[in-house]
Tab-separated table of C-alpha atoms in Angstrom:
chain	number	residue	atom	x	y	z
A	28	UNK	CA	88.416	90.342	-96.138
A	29	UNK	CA	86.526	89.608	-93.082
A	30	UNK	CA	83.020	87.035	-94.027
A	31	UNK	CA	80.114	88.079	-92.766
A	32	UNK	CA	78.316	85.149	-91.216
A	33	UNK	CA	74.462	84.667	-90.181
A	34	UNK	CA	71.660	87.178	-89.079
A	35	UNK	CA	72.508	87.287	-85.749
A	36	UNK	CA	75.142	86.276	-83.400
A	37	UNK	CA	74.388	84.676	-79.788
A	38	UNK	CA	75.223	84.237	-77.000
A	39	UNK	CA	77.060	88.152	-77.000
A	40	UNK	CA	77.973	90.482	-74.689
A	41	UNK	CA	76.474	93.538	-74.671
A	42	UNK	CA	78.541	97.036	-75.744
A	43	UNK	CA	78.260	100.398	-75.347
A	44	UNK	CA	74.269	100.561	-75.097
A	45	UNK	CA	73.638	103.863	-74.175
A	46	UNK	CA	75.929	105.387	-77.005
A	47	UNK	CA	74.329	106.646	-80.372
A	48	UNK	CA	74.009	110.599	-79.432
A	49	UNK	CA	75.270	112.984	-82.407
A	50	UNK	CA	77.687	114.584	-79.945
A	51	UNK	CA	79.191	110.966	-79.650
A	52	UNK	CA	80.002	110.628	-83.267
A	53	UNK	CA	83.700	111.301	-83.706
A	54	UNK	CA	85.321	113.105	-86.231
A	55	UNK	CA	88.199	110.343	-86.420
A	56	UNK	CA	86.964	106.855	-87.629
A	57	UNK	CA	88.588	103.585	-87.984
A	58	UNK	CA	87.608	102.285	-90.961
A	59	UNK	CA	86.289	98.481	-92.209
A	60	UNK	CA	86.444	98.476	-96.439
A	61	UNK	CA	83.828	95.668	-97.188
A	62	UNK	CA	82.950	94.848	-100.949
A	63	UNK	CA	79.469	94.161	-101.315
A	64	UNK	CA	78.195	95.327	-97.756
A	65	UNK	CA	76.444	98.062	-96.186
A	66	UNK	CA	75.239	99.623	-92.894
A	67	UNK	CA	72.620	101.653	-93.246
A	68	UNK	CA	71.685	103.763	-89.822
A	69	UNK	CA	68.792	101.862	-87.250
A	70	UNK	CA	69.887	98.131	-89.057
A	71	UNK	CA	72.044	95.723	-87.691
A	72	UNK	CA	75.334	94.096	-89.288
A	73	UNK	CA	76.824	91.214	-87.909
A	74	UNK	CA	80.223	90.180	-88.829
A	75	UNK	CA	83.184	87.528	-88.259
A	76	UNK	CA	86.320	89.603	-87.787
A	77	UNK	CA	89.756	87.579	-88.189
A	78	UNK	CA	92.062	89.730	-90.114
A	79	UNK	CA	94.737	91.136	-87.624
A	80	UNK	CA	94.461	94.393	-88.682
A	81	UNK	CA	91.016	94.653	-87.603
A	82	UNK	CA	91.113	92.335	-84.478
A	83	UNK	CA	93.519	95.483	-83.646
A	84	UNK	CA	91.116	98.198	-85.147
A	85	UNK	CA	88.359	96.224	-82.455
A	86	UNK	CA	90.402	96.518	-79.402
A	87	UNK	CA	90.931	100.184	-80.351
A	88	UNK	CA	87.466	100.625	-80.684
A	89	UNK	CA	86.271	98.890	-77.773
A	90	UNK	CA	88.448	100.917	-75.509
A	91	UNK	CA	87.484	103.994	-77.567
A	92	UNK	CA	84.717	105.654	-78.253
A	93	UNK	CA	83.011	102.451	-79.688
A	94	UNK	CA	82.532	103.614	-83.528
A	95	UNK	CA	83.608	102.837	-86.949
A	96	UNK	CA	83.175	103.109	-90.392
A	97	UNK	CA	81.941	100.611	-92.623
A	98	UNK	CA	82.820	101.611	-96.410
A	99	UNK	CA	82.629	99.618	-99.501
A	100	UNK	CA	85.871	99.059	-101.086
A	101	UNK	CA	85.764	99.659	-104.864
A	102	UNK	CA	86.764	96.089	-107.167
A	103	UNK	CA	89.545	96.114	-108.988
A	104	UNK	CA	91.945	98.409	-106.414
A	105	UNK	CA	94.838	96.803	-104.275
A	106	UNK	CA	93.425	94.330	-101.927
A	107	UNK	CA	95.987	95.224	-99.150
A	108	UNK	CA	94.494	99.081	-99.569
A	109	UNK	CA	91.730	99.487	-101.921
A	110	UNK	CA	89.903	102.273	-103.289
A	111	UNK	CA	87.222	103.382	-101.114
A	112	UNK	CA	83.433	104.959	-102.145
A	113	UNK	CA	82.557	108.294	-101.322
A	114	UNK	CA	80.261	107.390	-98.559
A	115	UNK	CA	79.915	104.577	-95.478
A	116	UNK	CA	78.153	104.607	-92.693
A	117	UNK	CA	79.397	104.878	-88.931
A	118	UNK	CA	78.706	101.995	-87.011
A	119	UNK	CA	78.453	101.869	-82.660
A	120	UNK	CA	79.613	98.022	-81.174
A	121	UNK	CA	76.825	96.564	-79.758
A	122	UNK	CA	77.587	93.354	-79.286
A	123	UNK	CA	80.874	91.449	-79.240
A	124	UNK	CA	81.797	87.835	-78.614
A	125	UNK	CA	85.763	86.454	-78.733
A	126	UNK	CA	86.178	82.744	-80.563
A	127	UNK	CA	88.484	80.405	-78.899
A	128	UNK	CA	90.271	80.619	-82.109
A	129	UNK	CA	90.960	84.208	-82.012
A	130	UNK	CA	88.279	85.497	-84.035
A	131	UNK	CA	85.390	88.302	-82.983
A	132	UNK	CA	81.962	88.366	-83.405
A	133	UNK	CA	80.156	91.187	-83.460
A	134	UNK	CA	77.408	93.334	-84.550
A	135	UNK	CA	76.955	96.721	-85.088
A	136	UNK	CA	73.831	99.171	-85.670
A	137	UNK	CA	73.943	101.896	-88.293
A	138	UNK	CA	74.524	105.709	-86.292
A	139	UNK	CA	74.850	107.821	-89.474
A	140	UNK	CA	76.011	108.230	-93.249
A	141	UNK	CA	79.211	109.763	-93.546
A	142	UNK	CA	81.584	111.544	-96.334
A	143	UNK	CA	85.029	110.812	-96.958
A	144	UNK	CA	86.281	113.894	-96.200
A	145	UNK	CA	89.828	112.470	-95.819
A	146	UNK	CA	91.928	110.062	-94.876
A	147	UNK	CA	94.251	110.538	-91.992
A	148	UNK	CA	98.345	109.664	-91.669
A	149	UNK	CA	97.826	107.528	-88.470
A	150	UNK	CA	100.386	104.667	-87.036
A	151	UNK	CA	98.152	102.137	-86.786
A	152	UNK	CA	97.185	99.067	-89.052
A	153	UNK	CA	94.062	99.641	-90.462
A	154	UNK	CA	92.730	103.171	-91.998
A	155	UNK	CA	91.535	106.069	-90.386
A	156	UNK	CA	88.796	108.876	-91.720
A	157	UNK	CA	88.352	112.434	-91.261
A	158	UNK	CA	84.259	111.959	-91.471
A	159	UNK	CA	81.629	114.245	-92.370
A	160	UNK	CA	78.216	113.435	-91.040
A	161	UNK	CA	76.655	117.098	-92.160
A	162	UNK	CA	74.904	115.778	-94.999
A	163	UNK	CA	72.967	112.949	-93.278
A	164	UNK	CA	71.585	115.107	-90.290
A	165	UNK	CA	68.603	113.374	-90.799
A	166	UNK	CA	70.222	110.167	-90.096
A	167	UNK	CA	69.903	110.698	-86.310
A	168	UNK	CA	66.275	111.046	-86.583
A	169	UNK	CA	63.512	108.863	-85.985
A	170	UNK	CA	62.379	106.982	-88.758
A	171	UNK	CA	59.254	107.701	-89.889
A	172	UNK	CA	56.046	105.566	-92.165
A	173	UNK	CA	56.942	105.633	-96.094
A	174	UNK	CA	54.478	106.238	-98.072
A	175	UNK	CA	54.246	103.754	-101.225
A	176	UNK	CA	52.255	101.361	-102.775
A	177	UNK	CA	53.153	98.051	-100.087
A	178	UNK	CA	50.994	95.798	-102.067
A	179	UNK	CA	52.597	96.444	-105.569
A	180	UNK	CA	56.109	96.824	-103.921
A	181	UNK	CA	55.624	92.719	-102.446
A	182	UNK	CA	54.544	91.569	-105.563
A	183	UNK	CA	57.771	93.235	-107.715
A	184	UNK	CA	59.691	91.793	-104.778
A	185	UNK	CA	58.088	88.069	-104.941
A	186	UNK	CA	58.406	88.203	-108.801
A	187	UNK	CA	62.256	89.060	-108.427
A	188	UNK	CA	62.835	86.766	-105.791
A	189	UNK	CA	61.405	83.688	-108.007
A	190	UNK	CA	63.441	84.879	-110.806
A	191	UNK	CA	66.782	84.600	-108.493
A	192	UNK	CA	65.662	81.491	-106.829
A	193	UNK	CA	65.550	83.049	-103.739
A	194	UNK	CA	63.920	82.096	-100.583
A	195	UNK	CA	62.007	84.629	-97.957
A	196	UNK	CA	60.035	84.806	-94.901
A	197	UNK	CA	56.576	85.912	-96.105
A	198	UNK	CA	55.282	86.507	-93.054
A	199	UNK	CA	57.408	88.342	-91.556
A	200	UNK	CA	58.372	90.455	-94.641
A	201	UNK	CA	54.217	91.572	-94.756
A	202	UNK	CA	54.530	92.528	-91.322
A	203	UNK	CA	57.510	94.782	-91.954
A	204	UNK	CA	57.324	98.209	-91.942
A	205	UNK	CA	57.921	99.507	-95.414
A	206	UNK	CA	61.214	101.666	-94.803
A	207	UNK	CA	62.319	98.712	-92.493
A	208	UNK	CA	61.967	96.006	-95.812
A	209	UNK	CA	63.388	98.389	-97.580
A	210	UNK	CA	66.389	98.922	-95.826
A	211	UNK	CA	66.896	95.529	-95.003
A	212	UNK	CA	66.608	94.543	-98.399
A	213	UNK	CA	69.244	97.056	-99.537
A	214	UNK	CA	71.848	95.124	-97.065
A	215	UNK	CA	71.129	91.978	-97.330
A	216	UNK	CA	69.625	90.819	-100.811
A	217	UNK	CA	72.584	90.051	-103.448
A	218	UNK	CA	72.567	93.182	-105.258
A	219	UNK	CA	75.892	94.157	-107.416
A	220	UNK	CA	77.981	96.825	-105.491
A	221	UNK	CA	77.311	99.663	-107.264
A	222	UNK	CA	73.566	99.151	-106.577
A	223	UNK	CA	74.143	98.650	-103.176
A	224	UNK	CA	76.165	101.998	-103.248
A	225	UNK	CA	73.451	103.694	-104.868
A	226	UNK	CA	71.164	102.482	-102.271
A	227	UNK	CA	73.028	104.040	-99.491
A	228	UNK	CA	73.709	107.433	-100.702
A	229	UNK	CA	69.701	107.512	-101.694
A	230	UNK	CA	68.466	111.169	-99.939
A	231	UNK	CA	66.095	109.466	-98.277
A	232	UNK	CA	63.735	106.530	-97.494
A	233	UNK	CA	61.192	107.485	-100.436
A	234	UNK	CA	64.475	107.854	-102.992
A	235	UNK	CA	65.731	104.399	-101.631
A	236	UNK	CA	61.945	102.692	-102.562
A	237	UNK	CA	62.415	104.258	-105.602
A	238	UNK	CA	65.536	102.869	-106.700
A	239	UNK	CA	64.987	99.623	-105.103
A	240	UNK	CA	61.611	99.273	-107.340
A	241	UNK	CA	63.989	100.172	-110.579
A	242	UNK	CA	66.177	97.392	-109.367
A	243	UNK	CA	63.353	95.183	-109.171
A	244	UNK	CA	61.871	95.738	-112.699
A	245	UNK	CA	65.533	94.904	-114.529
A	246	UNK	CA	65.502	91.820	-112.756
A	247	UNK	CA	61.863	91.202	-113.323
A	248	UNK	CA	62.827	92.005	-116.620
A	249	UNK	CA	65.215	89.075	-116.864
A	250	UNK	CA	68.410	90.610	-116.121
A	251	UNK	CA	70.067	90.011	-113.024
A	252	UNK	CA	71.079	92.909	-111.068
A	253	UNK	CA	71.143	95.758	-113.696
A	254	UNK	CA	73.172	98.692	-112.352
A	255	UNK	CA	71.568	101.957	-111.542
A	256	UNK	CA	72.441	104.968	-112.893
């Protein structure tokens, strides 16, 4: 499987910058089955691409429409074509950078949550989806301010980060706006896959807090990564 590397990737070229419209989300999407990772619409997801199947899905998709489909693949499937989750999240290139050993690096930004409605016989090497955005209209709308307790939220998430010897920003997780920490939280802190699932499919921004302060409290509780349910 492709590794995700970093926070960010520079230098990059810039890609496709002025696409994100819901007309320009297609109904056909190359898909990129990651274990353990999601793209949640508005955040960013960097990745190191070297498999040749999706160095081939990339060049399709940079002289395409510029989308795809990040899904998590289910454990325990076929490696070569796993099982695949209900729900991913369409992705727009927005930056891309070629390696002098044949490898890209890109990032994307999260367009929408999509349904598997199918998968598609296609000659090509990866996997293509039949996607259904009509559940996540709201996906394509501007975020706005959760409500929550903040304060109460930091100190669940400073207890849990002790407990997993993890390190953080402070600062700049204070400053964050609460659906923001949130959502970055849901991609990038090392929650089991299922929870990360859960996460995604969440209705909304005040369901995600919710679930993300559940997570919180099992590990608080001193078990690591309890799954939710």
């Amino acid at each position: 499987m492709p590794d995700r590397s970093g926070l960010g990737i520079v230098p990059v070229q810039p890609y496709f910058q002025g696409m994100s419209q819901p007309h320009d989300l297609p109904d056909e999407l190359p898909l990129f089955p990651l274990q353990g990772a999601i793209l949640l619409p508005g955040e960013i997801l960097p990745l190191n691409v070297f498999e040749p199947r999706y160095l081939n899905m990339l060049d399709d998709v940079r002289n395409g429409g510029g989308h795809l489909g990040i899904i998590q693949s289910r454990s325990g499937s076929d490696p070569e074509r796993p099982a695949l989750a209900a729900t991913g999240t369409a992705g727009r290139l927005k930056q891309w950078q070629e390696t002098g050993d044949g490898r890209y690096l890109i990032s994307l930004v999260g367009v929408s949550r999509f349904r598997l409605a199918a998968e598609l016989d296609r000659q090509t090497p990866y996997r293509v989806a039949k996607a259904d955005y009509g559940p996540f209209a709201e996906d394509r709308l501007p975020r706005g301010e959760l409500e929550g307790d903040r304060e109460a939220f930091l100190q669940k998430l400073q207890a849990w980060f002790k407990a997993e010897h993890l390190t953080a920003d402070w600062c700049s997780l204070q400053a964050a706006p609460l659906a923001k920490l949130v959502d970055q939280l849901s991609m990038s802190a090392p929650f089991p896959s299922a929870d990360r699932q859960a996460l995604l499919e969440a209705q909304g921004p005040a369901e995600r807090l919710r679930l993300m302060q559940a997570l919180l409290d099992v590990g608080n509780g001193g078990h690591t990564g309890g799954t939710l349910h």
